[in-house]
XYZ file of C-alpha atoms in Angstrom:
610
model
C 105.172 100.374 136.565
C 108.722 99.924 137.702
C 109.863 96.572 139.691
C 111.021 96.965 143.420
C 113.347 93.866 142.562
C 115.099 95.479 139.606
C 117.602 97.930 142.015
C 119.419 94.373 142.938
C 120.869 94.227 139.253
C 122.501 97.461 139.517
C 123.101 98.642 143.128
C 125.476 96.767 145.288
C 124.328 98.955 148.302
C 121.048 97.787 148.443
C 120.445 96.020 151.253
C 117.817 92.802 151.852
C 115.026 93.451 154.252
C 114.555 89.818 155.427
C 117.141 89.031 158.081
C 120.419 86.951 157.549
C 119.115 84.006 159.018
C 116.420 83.303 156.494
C 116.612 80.094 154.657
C 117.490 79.583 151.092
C 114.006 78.489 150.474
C 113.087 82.416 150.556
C 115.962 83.057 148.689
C 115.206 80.676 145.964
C 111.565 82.010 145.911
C 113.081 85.537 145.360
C 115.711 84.648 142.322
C 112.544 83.095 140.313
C 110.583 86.338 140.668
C 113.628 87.832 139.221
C 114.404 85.342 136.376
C 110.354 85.614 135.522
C 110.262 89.657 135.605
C 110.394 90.651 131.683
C 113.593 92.156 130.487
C 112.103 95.503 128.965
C 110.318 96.010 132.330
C 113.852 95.032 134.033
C 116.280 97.269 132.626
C 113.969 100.571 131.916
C 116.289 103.214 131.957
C 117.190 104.675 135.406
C 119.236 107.715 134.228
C 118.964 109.610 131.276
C 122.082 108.258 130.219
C 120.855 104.939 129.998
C 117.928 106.403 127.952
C 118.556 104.895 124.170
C 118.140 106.809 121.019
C 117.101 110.101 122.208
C 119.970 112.102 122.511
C 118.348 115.305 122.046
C 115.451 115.082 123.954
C 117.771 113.895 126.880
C 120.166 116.855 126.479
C 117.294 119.438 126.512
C 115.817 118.241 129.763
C 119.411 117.697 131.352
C 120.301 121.419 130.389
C 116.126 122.691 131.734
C 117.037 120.742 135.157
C 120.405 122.370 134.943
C 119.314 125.689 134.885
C 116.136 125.086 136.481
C 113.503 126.069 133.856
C 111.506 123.044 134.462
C 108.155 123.462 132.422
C 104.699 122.641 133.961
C 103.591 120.421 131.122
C 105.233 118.099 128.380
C 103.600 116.397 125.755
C 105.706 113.309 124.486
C 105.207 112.040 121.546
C 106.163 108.910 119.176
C 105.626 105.564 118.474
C 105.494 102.862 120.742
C 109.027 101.419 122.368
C 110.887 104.587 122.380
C 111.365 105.625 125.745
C 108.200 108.172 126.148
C 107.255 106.517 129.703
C 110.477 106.343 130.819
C 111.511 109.715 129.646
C 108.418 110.832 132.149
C 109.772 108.743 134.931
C 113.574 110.270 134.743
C 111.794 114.044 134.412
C 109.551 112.739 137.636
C 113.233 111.489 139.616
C 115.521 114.381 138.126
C 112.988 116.707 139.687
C 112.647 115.359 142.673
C 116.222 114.315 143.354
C 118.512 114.867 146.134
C 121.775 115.113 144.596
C 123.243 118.668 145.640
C 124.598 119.009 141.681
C 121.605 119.711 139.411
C 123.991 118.759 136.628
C 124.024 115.032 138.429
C 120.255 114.273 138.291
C 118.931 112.274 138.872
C 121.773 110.099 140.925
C 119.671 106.870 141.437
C 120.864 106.642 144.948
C 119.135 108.757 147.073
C 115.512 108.196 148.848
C 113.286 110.238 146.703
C 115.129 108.351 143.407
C 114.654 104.856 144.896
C 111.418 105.246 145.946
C 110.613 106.060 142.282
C 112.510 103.495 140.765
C 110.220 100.960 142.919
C 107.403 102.153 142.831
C 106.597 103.254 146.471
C 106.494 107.180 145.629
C 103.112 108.080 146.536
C 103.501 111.805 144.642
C 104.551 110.041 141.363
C 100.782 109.437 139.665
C 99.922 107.321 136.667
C 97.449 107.357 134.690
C 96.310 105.102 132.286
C 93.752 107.573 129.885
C 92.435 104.633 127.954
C 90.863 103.087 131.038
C 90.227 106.168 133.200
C 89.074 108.995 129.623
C 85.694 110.535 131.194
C 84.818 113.713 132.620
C 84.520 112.035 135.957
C 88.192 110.767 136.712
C 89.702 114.542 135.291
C 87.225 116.210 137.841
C 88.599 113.188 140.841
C 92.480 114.342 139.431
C 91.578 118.066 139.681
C 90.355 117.988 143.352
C 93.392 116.189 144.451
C 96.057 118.236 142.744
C 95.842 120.941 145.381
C 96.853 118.447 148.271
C 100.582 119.320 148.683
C 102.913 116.173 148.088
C 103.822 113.488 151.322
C 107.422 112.824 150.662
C 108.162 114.110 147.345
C 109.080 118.228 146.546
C 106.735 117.608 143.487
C 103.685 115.683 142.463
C 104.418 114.417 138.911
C 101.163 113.185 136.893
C 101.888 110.985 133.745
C 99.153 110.341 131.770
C 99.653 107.498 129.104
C 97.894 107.458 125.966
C 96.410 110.653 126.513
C 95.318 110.999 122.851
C 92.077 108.394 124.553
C 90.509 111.003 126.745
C 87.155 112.370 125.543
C 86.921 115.849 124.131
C 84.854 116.482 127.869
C 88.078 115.419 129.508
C 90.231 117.731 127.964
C 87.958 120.453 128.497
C 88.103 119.960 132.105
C 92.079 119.326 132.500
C 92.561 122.622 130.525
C 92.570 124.896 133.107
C 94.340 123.085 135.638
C 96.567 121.784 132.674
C 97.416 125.912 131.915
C 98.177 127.259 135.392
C 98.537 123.780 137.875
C 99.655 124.451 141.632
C 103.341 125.090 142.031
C 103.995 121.944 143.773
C 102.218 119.631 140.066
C 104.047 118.792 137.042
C 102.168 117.145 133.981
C 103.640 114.876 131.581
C 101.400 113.659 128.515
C 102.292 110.562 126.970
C 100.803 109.685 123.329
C 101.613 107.396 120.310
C 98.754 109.737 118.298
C 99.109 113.420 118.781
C 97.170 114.406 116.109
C 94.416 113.670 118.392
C 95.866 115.863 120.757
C 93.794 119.256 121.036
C 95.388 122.406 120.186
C 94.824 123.916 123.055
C 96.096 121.330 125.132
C 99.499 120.657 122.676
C 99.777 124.497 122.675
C 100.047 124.544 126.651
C 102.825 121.801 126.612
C 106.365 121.847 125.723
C 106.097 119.036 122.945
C 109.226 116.570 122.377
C 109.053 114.163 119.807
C 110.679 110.767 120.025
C 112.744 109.144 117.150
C 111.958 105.034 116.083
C 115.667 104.156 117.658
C 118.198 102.903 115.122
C 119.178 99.404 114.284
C 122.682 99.706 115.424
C 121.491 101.340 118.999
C 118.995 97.996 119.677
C 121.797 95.774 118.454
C 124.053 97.371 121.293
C 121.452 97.780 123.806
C 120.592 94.154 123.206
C 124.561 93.126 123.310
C 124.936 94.660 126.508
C 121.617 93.163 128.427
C 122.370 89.711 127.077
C 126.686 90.100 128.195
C 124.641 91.458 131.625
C 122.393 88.321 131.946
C 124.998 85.909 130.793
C 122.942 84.810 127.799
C 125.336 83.603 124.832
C 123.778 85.001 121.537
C 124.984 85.766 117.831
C 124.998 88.690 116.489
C 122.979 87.963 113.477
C 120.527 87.304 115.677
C 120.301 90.418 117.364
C 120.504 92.329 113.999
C 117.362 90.188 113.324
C 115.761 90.913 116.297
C 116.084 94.181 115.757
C 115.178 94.328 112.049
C 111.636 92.947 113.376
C 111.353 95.646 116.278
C 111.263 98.071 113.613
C 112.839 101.050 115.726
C 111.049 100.145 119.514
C 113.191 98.939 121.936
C 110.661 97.429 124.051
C 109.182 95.329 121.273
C 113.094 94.039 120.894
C 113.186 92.823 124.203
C 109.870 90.943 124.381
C 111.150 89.117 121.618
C 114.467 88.379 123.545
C 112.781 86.762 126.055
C 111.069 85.100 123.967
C 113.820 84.222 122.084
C 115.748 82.678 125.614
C 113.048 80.931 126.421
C 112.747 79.046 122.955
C 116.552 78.696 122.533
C 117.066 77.649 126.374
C 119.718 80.092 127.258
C 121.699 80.324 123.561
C 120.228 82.343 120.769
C 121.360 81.496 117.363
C 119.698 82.917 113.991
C 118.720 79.826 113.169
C 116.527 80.093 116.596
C 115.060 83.260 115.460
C 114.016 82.418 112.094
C 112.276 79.388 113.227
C 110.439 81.081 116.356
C 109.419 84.285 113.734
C 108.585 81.824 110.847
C 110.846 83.979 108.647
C 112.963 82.754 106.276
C 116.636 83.358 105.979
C 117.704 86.203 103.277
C 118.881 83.797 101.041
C 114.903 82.582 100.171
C 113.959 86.370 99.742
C 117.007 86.767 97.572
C 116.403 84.085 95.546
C 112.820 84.863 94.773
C 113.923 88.346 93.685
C 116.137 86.338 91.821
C 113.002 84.533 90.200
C 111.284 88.153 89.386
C 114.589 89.302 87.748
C 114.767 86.090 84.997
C 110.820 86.025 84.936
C 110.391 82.768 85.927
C 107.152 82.320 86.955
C 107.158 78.418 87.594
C 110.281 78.984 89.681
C 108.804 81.701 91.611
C 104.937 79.887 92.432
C 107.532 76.792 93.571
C 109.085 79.315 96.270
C 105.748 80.375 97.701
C 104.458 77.278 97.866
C 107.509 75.764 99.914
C 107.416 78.910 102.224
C 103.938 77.755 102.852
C 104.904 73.908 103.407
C 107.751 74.737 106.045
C 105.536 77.214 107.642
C 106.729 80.533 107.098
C 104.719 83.645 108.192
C 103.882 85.075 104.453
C 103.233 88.562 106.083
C 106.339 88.607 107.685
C 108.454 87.043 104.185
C 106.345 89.657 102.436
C 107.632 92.674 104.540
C 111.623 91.625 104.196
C 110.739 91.189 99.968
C 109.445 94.855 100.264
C 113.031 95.718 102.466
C 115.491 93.809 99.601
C 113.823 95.405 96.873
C 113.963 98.503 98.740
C 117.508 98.510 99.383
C 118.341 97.586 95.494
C 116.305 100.725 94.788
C 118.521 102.830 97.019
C 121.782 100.853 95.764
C 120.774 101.720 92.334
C 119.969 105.112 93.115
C 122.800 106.205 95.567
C 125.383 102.846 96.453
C 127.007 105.378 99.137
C 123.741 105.397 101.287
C 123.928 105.196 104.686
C 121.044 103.170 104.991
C 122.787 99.740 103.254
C 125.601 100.454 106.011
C 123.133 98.242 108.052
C 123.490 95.007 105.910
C 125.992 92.541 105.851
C 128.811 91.965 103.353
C 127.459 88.962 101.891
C 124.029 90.559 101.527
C 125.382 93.696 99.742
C 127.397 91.320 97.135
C 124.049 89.580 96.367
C 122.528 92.733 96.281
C 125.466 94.238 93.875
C 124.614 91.274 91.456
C 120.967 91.379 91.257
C 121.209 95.253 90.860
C 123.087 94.744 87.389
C 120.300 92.619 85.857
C 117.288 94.963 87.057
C 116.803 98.462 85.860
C 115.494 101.191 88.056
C 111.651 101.429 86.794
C 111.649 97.168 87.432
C 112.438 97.925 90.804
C 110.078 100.082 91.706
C 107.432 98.117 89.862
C 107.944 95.402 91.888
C 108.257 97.408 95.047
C 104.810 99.328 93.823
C 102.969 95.937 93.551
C 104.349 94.175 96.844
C 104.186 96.820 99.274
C 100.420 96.841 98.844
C 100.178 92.768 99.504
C 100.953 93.458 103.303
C 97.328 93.955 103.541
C 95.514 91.299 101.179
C 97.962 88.647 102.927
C 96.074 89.614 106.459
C 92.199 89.821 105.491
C 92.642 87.701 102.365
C 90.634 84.152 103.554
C 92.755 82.774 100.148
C 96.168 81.673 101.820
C 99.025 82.915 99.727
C 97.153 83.711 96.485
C 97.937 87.194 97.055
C 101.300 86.838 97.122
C 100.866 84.488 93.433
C 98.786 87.224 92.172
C 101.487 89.917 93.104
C 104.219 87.752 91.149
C 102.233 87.277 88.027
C 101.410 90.843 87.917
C 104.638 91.934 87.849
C 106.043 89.350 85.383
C 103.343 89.965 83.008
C 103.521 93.443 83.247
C 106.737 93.293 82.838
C 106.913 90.805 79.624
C 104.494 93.275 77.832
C 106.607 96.083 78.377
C 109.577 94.121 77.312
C 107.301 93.021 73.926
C 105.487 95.852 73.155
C 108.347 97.894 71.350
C 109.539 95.013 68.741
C 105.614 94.258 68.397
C 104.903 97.594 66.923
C 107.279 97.354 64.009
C 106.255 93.588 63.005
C 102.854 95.546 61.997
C 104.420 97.666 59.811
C 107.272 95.324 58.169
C 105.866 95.916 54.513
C 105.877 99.845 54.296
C 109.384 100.184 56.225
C 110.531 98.004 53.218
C 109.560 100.103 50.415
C 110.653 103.367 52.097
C 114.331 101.671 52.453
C 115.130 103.427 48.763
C 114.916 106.863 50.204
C 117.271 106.281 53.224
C 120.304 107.627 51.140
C 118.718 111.166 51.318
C 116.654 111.469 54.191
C 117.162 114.804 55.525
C 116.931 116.996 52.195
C 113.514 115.160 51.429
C 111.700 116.320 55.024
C 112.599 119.950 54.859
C 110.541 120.714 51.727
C 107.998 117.912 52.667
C 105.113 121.008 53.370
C 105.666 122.994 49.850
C 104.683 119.244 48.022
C 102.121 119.685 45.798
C 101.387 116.289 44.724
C 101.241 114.821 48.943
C 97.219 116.350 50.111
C 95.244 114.694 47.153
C 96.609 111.589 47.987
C 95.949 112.148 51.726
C 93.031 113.957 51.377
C 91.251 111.138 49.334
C 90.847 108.996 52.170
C 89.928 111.695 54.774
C 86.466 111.169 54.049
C 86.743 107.375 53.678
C 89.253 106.031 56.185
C 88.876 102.406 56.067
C 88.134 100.773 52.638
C 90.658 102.780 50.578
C 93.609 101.804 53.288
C 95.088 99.030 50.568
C 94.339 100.010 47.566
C 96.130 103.226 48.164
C 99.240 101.371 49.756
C 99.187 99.761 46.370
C 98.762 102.428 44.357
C 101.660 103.986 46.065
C 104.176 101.182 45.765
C 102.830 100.554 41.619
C 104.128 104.513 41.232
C 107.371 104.458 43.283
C 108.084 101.180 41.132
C 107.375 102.981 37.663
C 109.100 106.002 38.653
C 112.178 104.116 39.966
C 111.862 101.803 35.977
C 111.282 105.079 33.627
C 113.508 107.688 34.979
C 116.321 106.991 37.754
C 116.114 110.639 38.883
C 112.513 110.843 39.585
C 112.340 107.680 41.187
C 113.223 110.049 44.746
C 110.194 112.192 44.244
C 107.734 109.590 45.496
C 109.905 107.891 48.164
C 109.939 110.749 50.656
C 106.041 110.279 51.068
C 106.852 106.070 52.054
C 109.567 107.011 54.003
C 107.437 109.429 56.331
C 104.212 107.497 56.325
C 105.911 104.125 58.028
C 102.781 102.561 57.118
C 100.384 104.856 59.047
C 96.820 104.460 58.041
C 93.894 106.274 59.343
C 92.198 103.139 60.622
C 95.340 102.035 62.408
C 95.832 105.961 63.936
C 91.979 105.724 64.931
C 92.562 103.055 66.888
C 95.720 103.611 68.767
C 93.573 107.203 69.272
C 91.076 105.109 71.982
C 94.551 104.149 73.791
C 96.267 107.203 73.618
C 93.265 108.942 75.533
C 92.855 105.954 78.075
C 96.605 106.271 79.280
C 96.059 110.098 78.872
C 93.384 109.683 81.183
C 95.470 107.858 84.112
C 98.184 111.012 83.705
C 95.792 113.995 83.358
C 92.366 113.898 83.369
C 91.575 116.973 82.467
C 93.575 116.837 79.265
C 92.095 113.322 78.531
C 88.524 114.918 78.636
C 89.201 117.700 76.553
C 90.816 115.480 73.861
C 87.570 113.017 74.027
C 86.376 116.067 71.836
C 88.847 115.515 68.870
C 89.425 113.097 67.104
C 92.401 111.760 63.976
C 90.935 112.903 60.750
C 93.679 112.953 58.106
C 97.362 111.647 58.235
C 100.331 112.682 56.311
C 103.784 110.559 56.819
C 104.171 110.858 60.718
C 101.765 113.790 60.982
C 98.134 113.213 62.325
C 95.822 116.108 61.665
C 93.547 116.259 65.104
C 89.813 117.828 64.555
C 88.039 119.663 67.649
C 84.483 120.338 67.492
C 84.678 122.697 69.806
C 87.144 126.137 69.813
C 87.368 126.373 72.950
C 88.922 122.707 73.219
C 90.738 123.582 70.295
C 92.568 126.741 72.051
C 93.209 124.512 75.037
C 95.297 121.991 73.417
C 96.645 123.975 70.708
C 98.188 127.064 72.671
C 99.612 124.354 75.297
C 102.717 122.908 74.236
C 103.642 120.588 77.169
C 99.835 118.723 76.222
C 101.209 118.501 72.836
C 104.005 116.958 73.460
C 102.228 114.761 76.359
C 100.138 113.495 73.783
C 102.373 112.932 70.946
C 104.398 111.182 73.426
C 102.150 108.798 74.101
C 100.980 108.783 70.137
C 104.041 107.731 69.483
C 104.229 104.910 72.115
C 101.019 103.392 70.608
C 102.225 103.098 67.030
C 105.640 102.570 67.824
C 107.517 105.520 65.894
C 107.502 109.085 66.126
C 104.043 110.950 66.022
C 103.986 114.701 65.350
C 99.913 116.025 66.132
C 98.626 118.870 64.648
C 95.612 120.955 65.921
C 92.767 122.229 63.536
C 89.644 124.077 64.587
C 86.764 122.623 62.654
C 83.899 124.395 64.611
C 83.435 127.622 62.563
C 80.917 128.427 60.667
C 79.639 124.916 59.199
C 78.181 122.749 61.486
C 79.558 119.728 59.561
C 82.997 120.697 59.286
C 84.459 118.479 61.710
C 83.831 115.565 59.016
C 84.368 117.667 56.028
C 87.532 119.296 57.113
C 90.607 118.586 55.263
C 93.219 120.734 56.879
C 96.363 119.277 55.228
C 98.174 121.409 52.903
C 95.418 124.034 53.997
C 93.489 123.136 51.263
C 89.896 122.360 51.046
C 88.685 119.099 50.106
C 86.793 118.213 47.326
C 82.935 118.116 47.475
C 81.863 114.104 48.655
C 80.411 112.172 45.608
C 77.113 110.416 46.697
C 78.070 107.027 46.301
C 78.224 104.157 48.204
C 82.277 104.762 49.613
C 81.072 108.085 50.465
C 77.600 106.669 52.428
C 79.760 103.873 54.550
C 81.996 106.873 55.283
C 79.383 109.424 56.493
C 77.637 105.907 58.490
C 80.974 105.673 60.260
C 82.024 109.329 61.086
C 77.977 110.074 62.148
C 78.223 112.753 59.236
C 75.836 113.742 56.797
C 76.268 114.469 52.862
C 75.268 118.070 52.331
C 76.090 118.017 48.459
């Protein structure tokens, strides 16, 4: 509802009802209302070009009241703060104004506009839908729309929140809603129009309100505090505004709170104490933690946020805004979107940005933005926020580790295969036609874990005869070292469980059609895949991007390049899947009943069939 006091702030032609001779202790009484009256409520927009933020919206009803194509029924929508009410209000004055220049509405001078703008217009109707959503109070509004208006040339009906009326309600408004009297305009006002019927949104001319930019509620704010004489930095508006996020109204409560607190002269330091945030330099210098991993350092920073009494939710959401804007200054450093920050904040920005890469960023931003919510139910004070910053350092000191782990493992075979560097190339080409390569692979096929050493050792004893007796032949068995890198079966097995657990998080229908196969032979930096069923096989093997999804992530595991090969092992024997030896396409020899071959059979859940 509009205040009958707020015309004296803007019309010098208003004149006082009480007489001349009345004594200042009215007078007094009448400049406290005033003072006490909230600033969103006292300087609602009166014309549409006081309206902030929604330009287009404004020049579409100008232009209808213009021509005068005035619709029956709007539905506004957006979120709260952005002018939706007031919008109504204008439409109610422009329609009902005086002013002989449609062009000119509404003036805010004549009768039918004042008596809008306080709130004595008996044909401007209100209604509050989350108090009055039944059946009952549509039926009340429908038998009263037909009464032609007392002053007005139009009855305007806003209903607020109209998304709360009952399905019952809408129902019974929808005729009335379709085809009102001549003399009734509707305006529906709603934060949620999703909840809005379709048959009720589709008998409305819908206009959808913006959140209004930062630089429109710093201006706004500017020119209501130069109005009111209130002495204010700018800093502080840009952080009042900052917290509104986009609603003008929620910007001015916080004004006034703001005056109130500050007693007449707002400073940032005022704001940051009254909103419990920080300033930027504590949320820079915790990023500042995240970026050097220093845990200690960072735990210390939450823990003095919570001594001095900061709001956690609220340091939480301006963490999620600075990483957010490194993110788009690493992306795009032209965006319009850091045009907003100041020049001290963009150089600290500028010089964290060099010591974080991209997928850091939005790692952090990943974690954090989900610890708005844990921070508000959590009954555990700021462990959230210490679990948030641990996650993200330990993540990120295992991603960091995990590549220079990988080779440590394999330090011995990279070392013998350093011979065969000199011709690298002309050994791989031919690397298929080698006779002498599947009996030594295909030996421990069958038996993938006891004969891992020995047959590293019986490797190295050959290269280092062949290198003694004849220089020339001593290349012949260094192109096998140099492509093995030290894979083993055992070690291939088990980087298989990880491969299909992160396969799993990326596609899950890949990862359960791989939990059918499983490593059975490798040669160099080739790992020979079994499927027990065809159909599996066919799936994988005739898809290359799943082939190269998986010997992507192969080769992540073991920490060098992995190329997977497919082989159907569901033919005609039942136990081919353990008996397969696809390398070299040659068939295995027959397993020897010994004791090797029985812990081998135990472990692949084969049987010996000769």
């Amino acid at each position: 509802m509009t205040n009958p006091d707020q015309n004296s702030r803007a019309r010098s032609g208003a004149s006082q009802s009480a007489p001349a001779s009345s004594n200042n202790s009215i007078n007094s009484t009448n400049s406290t209302v005033q003072r006490s009256q909230m600033l969103y409520r006292k300087w609602r927009s009166q014309t549409f070009h006081e309206l902030v933020g929604q330009e287009a919206i404004t020049r579409t009803l100008q232009n209808a009241i213009a021509a005068g194509r005035v619709g029956h029924a709007y539905l506004f929508c957006g979120p709260r703060g952005t002018g939706k009410t007031s919008t109504g209000r204008l439409l109610a004055k422009a329609i009902n104004c005086l002013e002989p220049d449609p062009h000119s509405r509404p003036c805010d001078r004549c009768e039918a506009c004042r008596s809008i703008s306080e709130a004595r217009a008996l044909d401007l109707i209100e209604i509050d839908a989350a108090s009055n959503r039944g059946i009952d109070e549509v039926r009340e509004l429908r038998d009263k729309i037909n009464f032609q208006p007392s002053f007005l040339r139009k009855k305007v009906y806003i209903i607020d929140e109209a998304h709360m009326m009952t399905e019952a309600a809408f129902n019974a408004l929808l005729k009335t809603l379709e085809e009102p009297p001549p003399h009734a305009v509707f305006v529906l006002a709603t934060t949620d129009p999703q909840d809005i019927p379709a048959t009720v949104v589709s008998r409305c001319q819908r206009f959808d309100f913006q959140r209004i930019g930062l630089e429109q509620i710093v201006a706004r704010l500017a020119f209501i505090c130069g109005e009111e004489g209130i002495p204010v930095e700018t800093a502080a508006l840009e952080m009042v505004a900052r917290q509104s996020t986009g609603s003008l109204r929620d910007a001015l409560s916080l004004l006034d709170q703001l005056i109130v607190y500050s007693a007449g002269n707002v400073t940032l330091h005022d704001v940051q104490q009254m909103l419990g945030v920080m300033n930027i330099e504590a949320v820079a210098d915790f990023v500042d933690s995240l970026s050097a991993g220093d845990m200690a350092g960072g735990l210390e920073q939450i823990n003095r946020l919570v001594q001095s009494g900061t709001d956690l939710k609220r340091f939480n959401r301006e963490l999620v805004e600075h990483l957010r804007s490194l993110m788009l200054l690493k992306v795009n450093p032209a965006s319009r979107e850091l045009e907003d920050i100041t020049s001290e904040a963009l150089a600290r920005l500028q010089e964290q940005s060099r010591d974080l890469e991209l997928t850091s960023i939005i790692a952090f931003l990943k974690v954090f933005s989900g610890v708005d919510y844990n921070l508000k139910v959590s009954p555990y004070g700021q462990l959230p926020l210490e679990l948030a910053l641990m996650e993200c350092l330990i993540n990120r000191e295992q991603v960091s580790v995990a590549p220079k782990a990988v080779p440590q493992n394999i330090t011995r075979p990279t070392a013998i295969a350093t011979p065969a560097r000199p011709q690298p190339q002309a050994v791989v080409a031919p690397r298929p036609a080698e006779p002498i390569a599947p009996p030594k692979v295909a030996a421990p096929v069958a038996k993938p874990v006891a004969p891992a050493v020995p047959a590293l050792e019986m490797a190295e004893a050959l290269e280092e005869y062949s290198a003694k007796s004849d220089p020339k032949e001593a290349i012949s068995p260094a192109p096998a070292k140099t492509e093995n890198h030290g894979l083993e079966l055992e070690a291939v097995s088990q980087a298989w469980m990880r491969v299909l657990k992160s396969l799993d998080s990326h596609s899950k229908m890949t990862a359960a059609v791989l939990k059918e196969a499983k490593p059975i032979a490798v040669e160099g930096n080739r790992v020979s895949l079994a499927f027990n069923y065809t159909f599996h096989y066919k799936r994988i093997s005739q898809d290359a991007a799943s082939i190269t999804m998986i010997e992507d992530y192969f080769s992540k595991e073991v920490g060098q390049t992995v190329i997977v090969k497919c082989l159907d092992n569901s033919e005609s024997n039942p136990n081919a899947p353990k008996a397969a030896t696809p390398i070299g396409n040659k068939a295995a020899p027959a397993p020897k009943n010994d004791e090797l071959t029985r812990k081998a059979a135990q472990l692949f859940n084969a049987r010996i069939v000769d």
